Coordinates of C-alpha atoms and ligand atoms in Angstrom, one line a residue:
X13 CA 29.4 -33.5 -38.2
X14 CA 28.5 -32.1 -41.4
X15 CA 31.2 -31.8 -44.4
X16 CA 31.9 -27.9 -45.2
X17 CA 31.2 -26.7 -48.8
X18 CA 33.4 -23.8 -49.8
X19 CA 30.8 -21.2 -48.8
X20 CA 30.7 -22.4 -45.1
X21 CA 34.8 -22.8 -45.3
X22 CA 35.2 -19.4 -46.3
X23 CA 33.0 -17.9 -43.8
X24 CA 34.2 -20.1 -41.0
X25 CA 37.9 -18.5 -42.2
X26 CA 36.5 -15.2 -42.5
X27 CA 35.3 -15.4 -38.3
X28 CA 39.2 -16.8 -37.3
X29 CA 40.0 -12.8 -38.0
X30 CA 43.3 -13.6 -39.6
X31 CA 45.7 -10.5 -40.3
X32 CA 48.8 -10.1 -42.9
X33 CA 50.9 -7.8 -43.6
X34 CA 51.0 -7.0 -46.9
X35 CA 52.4 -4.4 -49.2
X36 CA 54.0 -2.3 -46.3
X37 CA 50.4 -2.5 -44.9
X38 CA 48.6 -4.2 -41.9
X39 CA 45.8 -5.8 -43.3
X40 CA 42.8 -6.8 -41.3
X41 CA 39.8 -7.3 -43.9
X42 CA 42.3 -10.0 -45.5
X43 CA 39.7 -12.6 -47.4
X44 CA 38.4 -9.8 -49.3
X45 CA 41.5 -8.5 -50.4
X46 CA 41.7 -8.7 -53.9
X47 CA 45.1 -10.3 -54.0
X48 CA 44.1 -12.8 -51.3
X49 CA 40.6 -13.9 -52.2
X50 CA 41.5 -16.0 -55.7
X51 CA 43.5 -18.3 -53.1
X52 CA 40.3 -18.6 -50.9
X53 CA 38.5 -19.7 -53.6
X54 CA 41.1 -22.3 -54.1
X55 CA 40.9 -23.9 -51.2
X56 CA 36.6 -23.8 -51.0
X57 CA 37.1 -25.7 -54.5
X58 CA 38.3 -28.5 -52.5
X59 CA 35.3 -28.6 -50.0
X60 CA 33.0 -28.0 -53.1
X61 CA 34.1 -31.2 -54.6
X62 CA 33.2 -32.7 -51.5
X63 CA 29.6 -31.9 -52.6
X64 CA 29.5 -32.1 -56.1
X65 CA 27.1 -35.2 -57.7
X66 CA 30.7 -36.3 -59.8
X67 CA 33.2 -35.7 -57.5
X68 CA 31.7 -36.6 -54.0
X69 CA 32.6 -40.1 -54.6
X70 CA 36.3 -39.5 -54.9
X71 CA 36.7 -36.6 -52.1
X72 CA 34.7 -38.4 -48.6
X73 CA 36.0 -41.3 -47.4
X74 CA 35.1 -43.4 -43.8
X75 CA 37.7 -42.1 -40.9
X76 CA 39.6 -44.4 -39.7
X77 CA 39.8 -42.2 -36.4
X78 CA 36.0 -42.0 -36.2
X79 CA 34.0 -44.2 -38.5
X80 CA 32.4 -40.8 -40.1
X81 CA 32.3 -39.4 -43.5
X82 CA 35.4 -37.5 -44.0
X83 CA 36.5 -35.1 -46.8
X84 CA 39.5 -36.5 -47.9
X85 CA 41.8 -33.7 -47.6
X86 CA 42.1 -35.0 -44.1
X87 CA 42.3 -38.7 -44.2
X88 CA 45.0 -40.7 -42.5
X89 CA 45.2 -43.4 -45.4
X90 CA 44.3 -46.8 -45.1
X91 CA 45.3 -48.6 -47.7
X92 CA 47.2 -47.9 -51.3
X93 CA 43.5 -47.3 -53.2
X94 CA 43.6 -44.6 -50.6
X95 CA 46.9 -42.9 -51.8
X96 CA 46.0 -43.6 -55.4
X97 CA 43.1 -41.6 -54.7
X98 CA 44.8 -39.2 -53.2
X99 CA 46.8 -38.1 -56.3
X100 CA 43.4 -38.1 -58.5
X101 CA 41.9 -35.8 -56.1
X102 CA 44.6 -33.6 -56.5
X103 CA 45.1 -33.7 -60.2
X104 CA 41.2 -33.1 -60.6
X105 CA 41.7 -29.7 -58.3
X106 CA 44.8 -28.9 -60.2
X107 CA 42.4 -29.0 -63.1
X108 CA 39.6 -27.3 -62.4
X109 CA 41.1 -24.0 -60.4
X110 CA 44.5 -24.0 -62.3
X111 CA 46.6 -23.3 -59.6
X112 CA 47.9 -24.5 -56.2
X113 CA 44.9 -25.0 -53.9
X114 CA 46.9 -25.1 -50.6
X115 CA 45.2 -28.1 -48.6
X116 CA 47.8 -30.8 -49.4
X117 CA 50.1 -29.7 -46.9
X118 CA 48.5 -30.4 -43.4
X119 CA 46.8 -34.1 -45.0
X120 CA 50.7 -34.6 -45.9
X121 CA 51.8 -33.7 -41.9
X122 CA 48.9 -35.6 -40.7
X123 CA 50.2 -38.5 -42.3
X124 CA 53.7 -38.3 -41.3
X125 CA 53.3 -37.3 -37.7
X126 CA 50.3 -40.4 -37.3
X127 CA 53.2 -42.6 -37.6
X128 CA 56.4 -41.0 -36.3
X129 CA 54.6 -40.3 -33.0
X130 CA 53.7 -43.9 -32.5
X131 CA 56.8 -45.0 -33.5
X132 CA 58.5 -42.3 -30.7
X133 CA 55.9 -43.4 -28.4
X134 CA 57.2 -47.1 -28.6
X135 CA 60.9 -46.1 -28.1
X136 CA 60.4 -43.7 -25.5
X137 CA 57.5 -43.8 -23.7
X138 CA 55.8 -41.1 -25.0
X139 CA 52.4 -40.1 -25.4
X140 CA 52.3 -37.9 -28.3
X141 CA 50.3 -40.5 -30.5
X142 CA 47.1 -41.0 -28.9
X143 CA 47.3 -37.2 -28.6
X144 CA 47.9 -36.7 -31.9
X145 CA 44.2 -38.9 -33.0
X146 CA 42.6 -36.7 -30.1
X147 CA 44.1 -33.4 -32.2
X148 CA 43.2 -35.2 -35.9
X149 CA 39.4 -36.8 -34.8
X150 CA 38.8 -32.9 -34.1
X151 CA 40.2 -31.8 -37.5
X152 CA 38.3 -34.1 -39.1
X153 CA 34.8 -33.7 -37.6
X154 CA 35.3 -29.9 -37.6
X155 CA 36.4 -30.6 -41.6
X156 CA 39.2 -28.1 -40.9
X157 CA 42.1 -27.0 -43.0
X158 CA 45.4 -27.2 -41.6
X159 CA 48.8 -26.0 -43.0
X160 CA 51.8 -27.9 -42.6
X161 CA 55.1 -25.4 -41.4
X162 CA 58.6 -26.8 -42.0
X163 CA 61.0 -24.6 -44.0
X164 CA 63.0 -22.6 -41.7
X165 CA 64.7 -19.7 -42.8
X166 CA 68.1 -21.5 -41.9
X167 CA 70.5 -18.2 -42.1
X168 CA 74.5 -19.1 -42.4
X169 CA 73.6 -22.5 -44.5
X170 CA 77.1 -24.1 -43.5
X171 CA 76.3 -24.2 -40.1
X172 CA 73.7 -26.2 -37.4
X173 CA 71.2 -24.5 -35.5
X174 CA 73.3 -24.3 -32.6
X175 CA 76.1 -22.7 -33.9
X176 CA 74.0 -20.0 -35.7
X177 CA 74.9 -16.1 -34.9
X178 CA 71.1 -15.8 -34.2
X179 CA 69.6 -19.3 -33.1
X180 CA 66.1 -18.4 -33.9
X181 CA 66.9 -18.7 -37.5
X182 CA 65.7 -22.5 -36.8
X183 CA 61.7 -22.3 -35.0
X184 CA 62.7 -23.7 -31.1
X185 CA 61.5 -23.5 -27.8
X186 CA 62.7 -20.9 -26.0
X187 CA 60.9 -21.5 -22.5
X188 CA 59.7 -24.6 -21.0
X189 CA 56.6 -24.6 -18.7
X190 CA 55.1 -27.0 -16.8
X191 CA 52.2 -27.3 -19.3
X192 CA 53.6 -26.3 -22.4
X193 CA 56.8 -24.5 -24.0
X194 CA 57.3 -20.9 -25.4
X195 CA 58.5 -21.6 -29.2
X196 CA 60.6 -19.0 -31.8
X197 CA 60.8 -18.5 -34.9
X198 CA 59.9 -17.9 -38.8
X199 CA 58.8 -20.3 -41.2
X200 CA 58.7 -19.6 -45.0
X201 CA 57.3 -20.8 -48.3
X202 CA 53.6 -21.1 -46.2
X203 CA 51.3 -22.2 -48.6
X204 CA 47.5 -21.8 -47.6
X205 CA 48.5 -20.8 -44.0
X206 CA 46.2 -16.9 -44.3
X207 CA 43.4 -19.8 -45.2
X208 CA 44.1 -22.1 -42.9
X209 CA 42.2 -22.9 -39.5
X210 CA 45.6 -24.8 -38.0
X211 CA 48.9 -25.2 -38.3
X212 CA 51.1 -28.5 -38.0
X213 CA 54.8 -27.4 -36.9
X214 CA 57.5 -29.7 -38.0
X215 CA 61.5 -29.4 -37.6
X216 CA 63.2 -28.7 -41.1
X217 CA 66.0 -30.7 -40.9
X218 CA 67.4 -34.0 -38.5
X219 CA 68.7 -32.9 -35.4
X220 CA 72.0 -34.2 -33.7
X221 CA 72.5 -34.1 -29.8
X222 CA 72.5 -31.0 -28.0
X223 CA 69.6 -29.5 -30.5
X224 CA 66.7 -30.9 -28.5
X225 CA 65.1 -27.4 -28.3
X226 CA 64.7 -27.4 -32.5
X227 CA 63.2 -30.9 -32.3
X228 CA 60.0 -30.1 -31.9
X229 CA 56.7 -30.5 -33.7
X230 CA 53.2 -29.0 -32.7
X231 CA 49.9 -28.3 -33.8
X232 CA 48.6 -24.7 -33.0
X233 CA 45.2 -22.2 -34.1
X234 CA 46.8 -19.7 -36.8
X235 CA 44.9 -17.1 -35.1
X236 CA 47.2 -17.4 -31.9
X237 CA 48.6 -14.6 -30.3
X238 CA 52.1 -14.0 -31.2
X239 CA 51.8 -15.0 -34.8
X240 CA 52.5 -13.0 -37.7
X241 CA 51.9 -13.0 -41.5
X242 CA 54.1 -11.3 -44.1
X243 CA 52.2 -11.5 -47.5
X244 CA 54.6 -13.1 -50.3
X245 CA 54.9 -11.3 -53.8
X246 CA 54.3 -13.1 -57.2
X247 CA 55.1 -12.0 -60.3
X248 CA 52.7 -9.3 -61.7
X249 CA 50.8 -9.9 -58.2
X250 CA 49.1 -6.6 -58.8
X251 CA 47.0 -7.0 -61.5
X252 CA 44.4 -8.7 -59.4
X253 CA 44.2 -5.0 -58.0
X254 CA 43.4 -3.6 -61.2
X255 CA 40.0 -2.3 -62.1
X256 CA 39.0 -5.5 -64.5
X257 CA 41.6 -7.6 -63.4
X258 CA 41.1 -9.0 -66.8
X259 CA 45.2 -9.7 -67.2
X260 CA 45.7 -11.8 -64.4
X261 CA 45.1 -15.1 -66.9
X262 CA 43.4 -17.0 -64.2
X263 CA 40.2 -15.0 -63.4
X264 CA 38.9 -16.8 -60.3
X265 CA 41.9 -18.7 -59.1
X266 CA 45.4 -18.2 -57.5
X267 CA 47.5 -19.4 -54.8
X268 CA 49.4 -17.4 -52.2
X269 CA 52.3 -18.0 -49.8
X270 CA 53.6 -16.2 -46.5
X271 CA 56.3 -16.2 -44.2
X272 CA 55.0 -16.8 -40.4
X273 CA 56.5 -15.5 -37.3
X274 CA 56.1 -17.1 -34.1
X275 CA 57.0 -14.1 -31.2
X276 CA 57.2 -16.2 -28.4
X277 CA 54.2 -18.2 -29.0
X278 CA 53.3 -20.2 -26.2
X279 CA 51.9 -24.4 -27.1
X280 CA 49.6 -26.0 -24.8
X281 CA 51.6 -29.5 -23.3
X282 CA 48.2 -31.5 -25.3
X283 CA 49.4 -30.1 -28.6
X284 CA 53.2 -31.2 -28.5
X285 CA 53.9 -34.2 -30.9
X286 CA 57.9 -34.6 -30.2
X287 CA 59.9 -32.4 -28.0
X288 CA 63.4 -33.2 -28.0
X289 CA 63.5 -36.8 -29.4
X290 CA 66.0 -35.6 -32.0
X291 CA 66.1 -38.6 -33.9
X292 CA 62.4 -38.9 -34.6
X293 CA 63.0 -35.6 -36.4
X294 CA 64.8 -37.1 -39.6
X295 CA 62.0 -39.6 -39.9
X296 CA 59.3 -36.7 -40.0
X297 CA 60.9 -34.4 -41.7
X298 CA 61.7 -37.3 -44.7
X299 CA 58.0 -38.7 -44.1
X300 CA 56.1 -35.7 -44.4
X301 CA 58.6 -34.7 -47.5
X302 CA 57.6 -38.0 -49.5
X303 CA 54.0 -37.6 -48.8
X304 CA 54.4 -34.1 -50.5
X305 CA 56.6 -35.4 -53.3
X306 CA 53.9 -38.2 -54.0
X307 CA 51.2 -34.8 -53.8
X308 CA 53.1 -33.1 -56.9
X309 CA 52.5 -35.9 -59.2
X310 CA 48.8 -35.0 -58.7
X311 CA 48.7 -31.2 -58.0
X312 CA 50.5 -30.2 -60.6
X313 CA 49.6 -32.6 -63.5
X314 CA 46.0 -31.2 -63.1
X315 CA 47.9 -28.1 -63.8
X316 CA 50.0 -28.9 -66.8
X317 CA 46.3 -30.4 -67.9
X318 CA 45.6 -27.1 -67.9
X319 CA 48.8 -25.7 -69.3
X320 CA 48.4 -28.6 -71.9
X321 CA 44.7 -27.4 -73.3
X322 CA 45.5 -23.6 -73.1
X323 CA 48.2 -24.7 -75.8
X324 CA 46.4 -26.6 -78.2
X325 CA 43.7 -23.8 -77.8
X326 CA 46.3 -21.3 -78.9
X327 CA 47.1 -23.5 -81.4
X328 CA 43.8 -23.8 -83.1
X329 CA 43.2 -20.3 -82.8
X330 CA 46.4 -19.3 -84.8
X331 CA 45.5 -22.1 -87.3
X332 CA 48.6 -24.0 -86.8
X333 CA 46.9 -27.0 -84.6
X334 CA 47.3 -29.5 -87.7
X335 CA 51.4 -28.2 -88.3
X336 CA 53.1 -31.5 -87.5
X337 CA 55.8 -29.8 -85.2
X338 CA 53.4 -27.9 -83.5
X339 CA 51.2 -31.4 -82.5
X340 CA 54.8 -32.8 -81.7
X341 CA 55.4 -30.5 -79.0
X342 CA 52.0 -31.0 -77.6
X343 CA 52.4 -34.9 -77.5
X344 CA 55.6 -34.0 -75.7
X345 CA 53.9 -32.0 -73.3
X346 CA 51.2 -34.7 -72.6
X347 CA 53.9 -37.2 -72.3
X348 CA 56.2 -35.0 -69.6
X349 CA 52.5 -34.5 -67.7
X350 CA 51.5 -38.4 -67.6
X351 CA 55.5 -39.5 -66.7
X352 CA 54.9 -36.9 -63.9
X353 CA 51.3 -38.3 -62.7
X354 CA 52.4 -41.8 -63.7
X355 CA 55.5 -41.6 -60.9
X356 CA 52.5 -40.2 -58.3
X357 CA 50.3 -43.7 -59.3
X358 CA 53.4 -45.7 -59.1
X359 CA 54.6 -44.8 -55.4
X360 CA 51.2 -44.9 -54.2
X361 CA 50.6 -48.6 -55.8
X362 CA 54.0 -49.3 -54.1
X363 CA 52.8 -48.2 -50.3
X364 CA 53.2 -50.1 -47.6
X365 CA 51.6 -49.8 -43.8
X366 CA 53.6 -48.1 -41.2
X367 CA 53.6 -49.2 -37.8
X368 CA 50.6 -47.0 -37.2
X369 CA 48.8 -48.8 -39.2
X370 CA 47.9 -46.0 -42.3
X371 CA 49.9 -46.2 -45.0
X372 CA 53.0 -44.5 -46.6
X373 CA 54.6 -44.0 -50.0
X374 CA 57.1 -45.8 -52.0
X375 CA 59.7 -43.3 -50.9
X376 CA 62.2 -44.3 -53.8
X377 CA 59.5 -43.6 -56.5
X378 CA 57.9 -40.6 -54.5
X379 CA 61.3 -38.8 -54.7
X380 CA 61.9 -40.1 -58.5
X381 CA 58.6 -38.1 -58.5
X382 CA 59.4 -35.0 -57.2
X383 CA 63.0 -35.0 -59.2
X384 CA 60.6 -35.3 -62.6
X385 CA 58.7 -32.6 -61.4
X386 CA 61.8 -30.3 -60.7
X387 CA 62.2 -30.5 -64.4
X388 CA 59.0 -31.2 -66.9
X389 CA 57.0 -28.3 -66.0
X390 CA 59.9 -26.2 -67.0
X391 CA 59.9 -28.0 -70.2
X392 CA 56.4 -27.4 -70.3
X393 CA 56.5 -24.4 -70.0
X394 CA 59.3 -23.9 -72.5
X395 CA 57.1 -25.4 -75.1
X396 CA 54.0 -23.4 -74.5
X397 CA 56.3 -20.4 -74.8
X398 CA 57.5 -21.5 -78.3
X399 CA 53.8 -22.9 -79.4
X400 CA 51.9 -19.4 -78.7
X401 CA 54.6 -17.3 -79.6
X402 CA 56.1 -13.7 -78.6
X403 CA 52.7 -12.3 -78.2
X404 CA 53.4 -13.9 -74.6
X405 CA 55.0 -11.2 -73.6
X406 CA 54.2 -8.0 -75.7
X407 CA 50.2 -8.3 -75.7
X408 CA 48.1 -5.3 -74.7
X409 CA 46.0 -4.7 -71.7
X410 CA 42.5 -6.7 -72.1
X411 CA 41.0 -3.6 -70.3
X412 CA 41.4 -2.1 -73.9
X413 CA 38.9 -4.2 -74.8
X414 CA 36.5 -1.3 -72.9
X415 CA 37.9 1.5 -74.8
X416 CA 36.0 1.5 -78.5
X417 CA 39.0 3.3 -80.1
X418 CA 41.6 0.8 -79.0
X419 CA 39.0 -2.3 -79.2
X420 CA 39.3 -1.9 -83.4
X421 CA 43.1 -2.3 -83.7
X422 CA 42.9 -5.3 -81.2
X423 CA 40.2 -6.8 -82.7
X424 CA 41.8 -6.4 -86.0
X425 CA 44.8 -7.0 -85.4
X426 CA 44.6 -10.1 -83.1
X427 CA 42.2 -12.1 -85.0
X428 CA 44.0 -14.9 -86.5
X429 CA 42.3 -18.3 -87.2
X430 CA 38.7 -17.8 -89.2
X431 CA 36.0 -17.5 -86.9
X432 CA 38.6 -17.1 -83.5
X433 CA 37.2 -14.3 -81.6
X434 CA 40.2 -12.0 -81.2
X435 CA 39.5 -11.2 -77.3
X436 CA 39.1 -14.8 -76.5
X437 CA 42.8 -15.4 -78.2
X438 CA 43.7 -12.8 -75.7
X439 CA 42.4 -14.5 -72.8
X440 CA 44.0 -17.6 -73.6
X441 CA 47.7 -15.9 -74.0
X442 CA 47.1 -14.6 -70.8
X443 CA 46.3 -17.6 -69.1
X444 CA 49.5 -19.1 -70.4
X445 CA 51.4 -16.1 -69.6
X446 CA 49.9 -16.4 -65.6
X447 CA 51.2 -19.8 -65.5
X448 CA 55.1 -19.3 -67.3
X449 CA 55.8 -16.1 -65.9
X450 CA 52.8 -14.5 -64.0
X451 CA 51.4 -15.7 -60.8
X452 CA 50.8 -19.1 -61.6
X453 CA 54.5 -19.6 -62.4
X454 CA 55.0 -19.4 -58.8
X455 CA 52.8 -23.0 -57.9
X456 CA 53.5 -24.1 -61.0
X457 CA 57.5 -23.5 -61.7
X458 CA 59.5 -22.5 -58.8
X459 CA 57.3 -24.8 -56.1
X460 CA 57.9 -27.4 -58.4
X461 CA 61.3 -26.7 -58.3
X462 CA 61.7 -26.1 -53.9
X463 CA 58.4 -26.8 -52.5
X464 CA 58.7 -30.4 -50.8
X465 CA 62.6 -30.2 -51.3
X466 CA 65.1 -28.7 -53.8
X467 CA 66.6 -31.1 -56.2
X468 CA 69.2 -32.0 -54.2
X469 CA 67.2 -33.5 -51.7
X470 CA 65.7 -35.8 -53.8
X471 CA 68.6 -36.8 -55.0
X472 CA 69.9 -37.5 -51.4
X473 CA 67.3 -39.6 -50.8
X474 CA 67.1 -41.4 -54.4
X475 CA 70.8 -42.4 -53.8
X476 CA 70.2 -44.1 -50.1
X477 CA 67.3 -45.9 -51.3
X478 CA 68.5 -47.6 -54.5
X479 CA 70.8 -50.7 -52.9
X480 CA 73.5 -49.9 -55.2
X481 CA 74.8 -53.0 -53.6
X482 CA 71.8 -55.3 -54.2
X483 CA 72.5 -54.1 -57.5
X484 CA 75.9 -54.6 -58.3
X485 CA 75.0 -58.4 -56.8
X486 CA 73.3 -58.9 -59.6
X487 CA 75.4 -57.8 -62.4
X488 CA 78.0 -59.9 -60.2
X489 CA 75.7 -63.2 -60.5
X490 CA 75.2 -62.5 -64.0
X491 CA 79.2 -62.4 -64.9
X492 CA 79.8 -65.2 -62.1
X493 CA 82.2 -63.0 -60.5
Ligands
LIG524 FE1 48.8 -29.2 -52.8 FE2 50.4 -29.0 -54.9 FE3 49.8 -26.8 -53.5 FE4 51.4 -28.6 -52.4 S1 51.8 -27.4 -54.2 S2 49.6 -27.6 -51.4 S3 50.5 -30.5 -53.3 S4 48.4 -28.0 -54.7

């Protein structure tokens, strides 16, 4: 089977038919809509690199599943070189779209449901894992991209599922048939699912007894009947409408997220992966959340690279690039990125194999991870704010640019460095701007803040994996005490 570049992924998306709505509209030409299409072109970057003479190398890989050439984006990884390579692949996408590229999230659920459904299988009898290769041999011949579902909306946060005034605020199964179940629900934050081919559905939390019907996890076709997309809003969104679109700051790139609902959707029996084994669901739910907290030490370094070089540009082009305070904060930056990718390297070289036999994360160091980038893109951002200065937020429309009577004050005016060509000063403020406070800021500050977890989950997890006791043992042994 033949590896997809982005022209065939976008036309094999285009033929699923995939509806949103979006702006108070029901939209059904939704790959050409201008707010949509920069995240398409996301996501074909990363079956382009599967093509390209440099990058080809990094992004196919052997399946594991079967024996083919695979894009990597949907490898089950076999060894820690494999989840090393994992982070470079994403720090290369991060750095050549500038955004969130969206195909992280099913290779992350693949991974964590591989080896939770063997491990079910084992204790139960169950025969979700060999289903599960069927389902992921399929994905990978067809080089498909899947999203990964977890975040429920969750409602009245200080109480279970069960006990919720309306129990669909967690996704369950409403209906059980004798070849499937009838499932309910919403799940937000869906990055990638309007590009998506599939969709991997996990449980958002662990489940306790008497909350089988929330403990379930399937794989489904986002074009199913009974599924619905409401378009999320970003920050100044609606310049990609405008005639040039030459404020967005990112010209070909963006990412996009929705909130799915699932109206009684019904899931063929070959498609269920755990179904009321409630205490599988803690293990998937803290799997697939490591995986993704190892995938932001990639992603979004290769978008702080880019964060990083738009500053020093601005920098040169004001004349200030040799002002010692100005290079300090860019070090700074540089350091906060490579702490950030160096945490994504680290819990990758400290993998292990699972049970399954493909291999996991460090989960200690993926959530130290994750807990960084909760913080140093903020930082970053903080210091690209102060480095280009207020013009951030006061510059005027590049569609002046068009006009010859406004063109001579802004090409006046905004020339700064000798020789700096005062529209190209404009485009890089604006690409700066799109990731701090535009778009961009969405992938790049408040996912890095809640997407794979809020802070506090990492935290959670930091504190039962550090053997507080193993260590007080050794301060003991030192004191003899
Ligand atoms: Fe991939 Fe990063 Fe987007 Fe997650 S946030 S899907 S890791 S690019």
């Amino acid at each position: 089977m033949a590896l997809k570049n982005g022209r065939e992924y976008i036309e094999s998306i285009k033929s699923l038919g995939l509806e949103a709505h979006l702006l108070g509209e029901k939209v059904k030409s939704l790959h050409d809509h201008p707010l949509v299409a920069p995240s398409l072109r996301a996501a074909a970057a990363t079956y382009d690199c599967a093509h390209g003479e440099e990058t080809r190398g990094l992004f196919r890989v052997l399946s594991s599943l079967t024996g083919e050439e695979i894009n990597r984006f949907t490898h089950l990884h076999q060894s820690t070189e494999d989840l090393k390579n994992k982070v470079i692949m994403q720090r290369h996408c991060g750095n050549i779209t500038g955004c969130c590229f969206q195909r992280c999230v099913g290779l992350d659920a693949a991974n964590a449901v591989f080896s939770v459904s063997y491990e079910c299988d084992r204790k139960y009898g169950t025969a979700y894992h060999d289903r599960f290769r069927r389902y992921w041999a399929q994905v990978q011949r067809q080089d498909l991209m899947v999203d990964g579902a977890m975040t429920d909306p969750k409602g009245d946060r200080g109480k279970r599922p069960k006990e919720q005034r309306d129990p669909d605020m967690f996704l369950r199964v409403v209906e059980r048939k004798p070849n499937g179940v009838v499932v309910r629900g919403a799940k937000l934050h869906q990055t990638g699912m309007l590009n998506s081919h599939e969709m991997i559905v996990m449980p958002t939390i662990s489940m306790k007894s008497g909350e089988e019907d929330w403990a379930i996890c399937f794989s489904i076709p986002t074009n199913t009947k009974g599924i619905r997309q409401l378009y999320g809003r970003q920050a100044s969104d609606t310049r990609k409408m405008e005639r040039t679109g030459s404020d967005v700051g990112n010209p070909r790139f963006g990412g996009q997220e929705v909130m799915t609902v699932f109206e009684d959707v019904f899931i063929p029996e070959e498609r269920i992966f755990l179904n009321g084994e409630i205490d599988q669901s803690e293990k998937l739910v803290e799997r697939f959340a490591a995986y993704h907290r190892q995938s932001y030490g990639g992603c979004k370094t290769g978008v702080g690279d880019v964060l990083i070089g738009a500053t020093a540009l601005i920098a040169r082009m004001n004349g200030v690039e040799r002002a010692s305070h100005i290079r300090d904060k860019i070090v700074e930056m540089v350091h906060l990125n490579e702490t950030m990718f160096a945490c994504g390297i680290a819990c990758s070289a400290m993998g292990h194999a699972t049970q399954a036999g493909n291999y996991e994360i460090d989960m200690l160091l993926a959530n130290v991870c994750k807990l960084n980038v909760t913080r140093f893109p903020y930082e970053m951002a903080r210091l690209a704010t102060d480095v280009a200065g207020g013009i951030l937020g006061t510059l005027p429309g590049l569609a002046g640019l068009d006009d010859p009577e406004e063109r001579q004050y802004l090409e006046k005016y905004f020339a700064a460095a000798e020789g700096v060509d005062a529209s190209e000063r404009m485009k890089v403020v604006r690409l700066i701007e799109n990731l701090v406070t535009g778009p961009g800021a969405v992938g790049y500050l408040i996912e890095s803040m809640h997407g794979a977890g809020s802070p506090m989950a990492q935290r959670i997890m930091i504190g039962r994996q550090a053997d507080l006791d193993r260590k007080m043992d050794r301060a003991s042994k030192i004191l003899n005490i």
